[in-house]
mmCIF file of C-alpha atoms in Angstrom:
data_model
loop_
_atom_site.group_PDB
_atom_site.id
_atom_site.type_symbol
_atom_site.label_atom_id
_atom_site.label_comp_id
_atom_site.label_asym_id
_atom_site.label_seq_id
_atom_site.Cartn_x
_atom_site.Cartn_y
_atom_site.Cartn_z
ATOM 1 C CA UNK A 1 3.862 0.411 -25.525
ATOM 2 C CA UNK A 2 7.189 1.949 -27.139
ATOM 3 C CA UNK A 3 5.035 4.047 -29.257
ATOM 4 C CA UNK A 4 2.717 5.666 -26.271
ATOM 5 C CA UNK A 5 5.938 5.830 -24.679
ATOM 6 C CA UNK A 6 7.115 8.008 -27.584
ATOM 7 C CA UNK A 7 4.150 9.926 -27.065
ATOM 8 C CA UNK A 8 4.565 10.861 -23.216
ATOM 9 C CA UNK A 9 8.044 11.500 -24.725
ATOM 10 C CA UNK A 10 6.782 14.453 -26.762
ATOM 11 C CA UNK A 11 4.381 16.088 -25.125
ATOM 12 C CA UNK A 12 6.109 15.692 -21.920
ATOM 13 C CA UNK A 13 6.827 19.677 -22.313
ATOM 14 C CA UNK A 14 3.294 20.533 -21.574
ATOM 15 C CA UNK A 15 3.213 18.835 -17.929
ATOM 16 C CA UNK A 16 2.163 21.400 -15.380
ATOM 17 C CA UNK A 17 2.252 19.539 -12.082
ATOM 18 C CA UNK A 18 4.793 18.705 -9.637
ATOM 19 C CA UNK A 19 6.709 15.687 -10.330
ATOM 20 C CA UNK A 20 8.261 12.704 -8.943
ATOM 21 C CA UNK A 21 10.954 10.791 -10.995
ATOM 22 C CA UNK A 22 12.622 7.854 -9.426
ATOM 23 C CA UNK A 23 14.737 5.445 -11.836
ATOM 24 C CA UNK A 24 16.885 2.398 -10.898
ATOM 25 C CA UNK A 25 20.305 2.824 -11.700
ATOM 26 C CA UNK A 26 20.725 -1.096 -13.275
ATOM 27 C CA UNK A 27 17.251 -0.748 -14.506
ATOM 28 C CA UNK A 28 17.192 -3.138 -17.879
ATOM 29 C CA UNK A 29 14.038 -1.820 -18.954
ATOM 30 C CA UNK A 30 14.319 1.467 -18.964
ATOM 31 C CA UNK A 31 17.867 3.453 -19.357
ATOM 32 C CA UNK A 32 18.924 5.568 -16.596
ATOM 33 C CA UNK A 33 20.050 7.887 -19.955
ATOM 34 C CA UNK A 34 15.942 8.082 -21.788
ATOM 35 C CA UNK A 35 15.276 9.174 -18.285
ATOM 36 C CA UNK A 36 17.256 11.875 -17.857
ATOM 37 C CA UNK A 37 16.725 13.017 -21.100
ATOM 38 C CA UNK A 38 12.749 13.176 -20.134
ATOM 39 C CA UNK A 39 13.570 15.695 -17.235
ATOM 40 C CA UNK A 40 15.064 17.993 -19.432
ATOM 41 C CA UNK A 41 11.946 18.392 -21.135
ATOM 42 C CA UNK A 42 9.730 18.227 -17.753
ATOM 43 C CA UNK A 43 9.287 21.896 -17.031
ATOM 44 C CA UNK A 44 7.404 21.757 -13.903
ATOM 45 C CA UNK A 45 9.282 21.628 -10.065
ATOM 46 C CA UNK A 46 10.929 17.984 -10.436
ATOM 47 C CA UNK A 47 12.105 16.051 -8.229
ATOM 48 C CA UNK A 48 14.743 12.854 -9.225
ATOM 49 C CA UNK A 49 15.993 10.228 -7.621
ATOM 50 C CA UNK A 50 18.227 7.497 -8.816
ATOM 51 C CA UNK A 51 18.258 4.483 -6.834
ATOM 52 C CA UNK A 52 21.047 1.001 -7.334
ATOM 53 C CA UNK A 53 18.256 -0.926 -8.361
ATOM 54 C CA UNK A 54 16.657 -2.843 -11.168
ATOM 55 C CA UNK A 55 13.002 -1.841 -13.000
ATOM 56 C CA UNK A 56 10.941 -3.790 -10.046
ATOM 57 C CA UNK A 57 11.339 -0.312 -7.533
ATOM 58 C CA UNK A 58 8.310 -1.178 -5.510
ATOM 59 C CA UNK A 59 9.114 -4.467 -4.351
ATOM 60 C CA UNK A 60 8.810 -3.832 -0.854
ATOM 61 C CA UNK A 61 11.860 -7.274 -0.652
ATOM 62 C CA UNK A 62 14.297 -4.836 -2.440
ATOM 63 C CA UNK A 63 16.922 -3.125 -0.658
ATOM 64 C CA UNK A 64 15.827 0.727 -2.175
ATOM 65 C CA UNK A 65 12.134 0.217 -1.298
ATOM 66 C CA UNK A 66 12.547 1.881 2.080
ATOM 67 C CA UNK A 67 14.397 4.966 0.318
ATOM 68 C CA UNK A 68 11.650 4.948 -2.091
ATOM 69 C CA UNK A 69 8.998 5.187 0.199
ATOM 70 C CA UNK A 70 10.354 7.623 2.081
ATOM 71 C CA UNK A 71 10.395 10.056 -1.065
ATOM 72 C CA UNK A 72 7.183 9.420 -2.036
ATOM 73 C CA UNK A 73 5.405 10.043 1.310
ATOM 74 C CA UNK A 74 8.371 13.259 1.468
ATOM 75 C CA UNK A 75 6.664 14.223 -2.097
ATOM 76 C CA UNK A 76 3.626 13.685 -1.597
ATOM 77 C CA UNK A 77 3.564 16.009 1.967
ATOM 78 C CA UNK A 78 5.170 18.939 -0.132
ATOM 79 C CA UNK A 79 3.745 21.890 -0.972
ATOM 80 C CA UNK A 80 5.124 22.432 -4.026
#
């Protein structure tokens, strides 16, 4: 898993689409500092959100969840 997430890493230069980047502040799994250091490599319109939360965002029993679902459905009307 580290190693295809070293891949995404590199290539993530290339990505072409709109995107959506929402990271939990206390997330344990993933460092709030690797993911901002993706987004400076993302060169398509990006959106970013950092949330106090832990790696299980979608949990709908978590406090962010609402705030989380309100940016996706917000990204997922846009037209950009």
């Amino acid at each position: 898993l580290r190693q295809v997430g070293r891949m995404a890493f590199r290539s993530s230069d290339q990505v072409q689409a709109p995107s959506l980047v929402i990271q939990g502040s206390q997330d344990d799994w993933v460092a709030p500092a690797a993911t901002r250091r993706l987004l400076q490599r993302l060169p398509a319109s990006l959106r970013y959100l950092e949330l106090p939360a832990a790696h299980d965002l979608i949990n709908p029993e978590k406090p962010a969840f609402q705030e989380i679902r309100q940016a996706l459905l917000a990204f997922a009307n846009s037209e950009d």
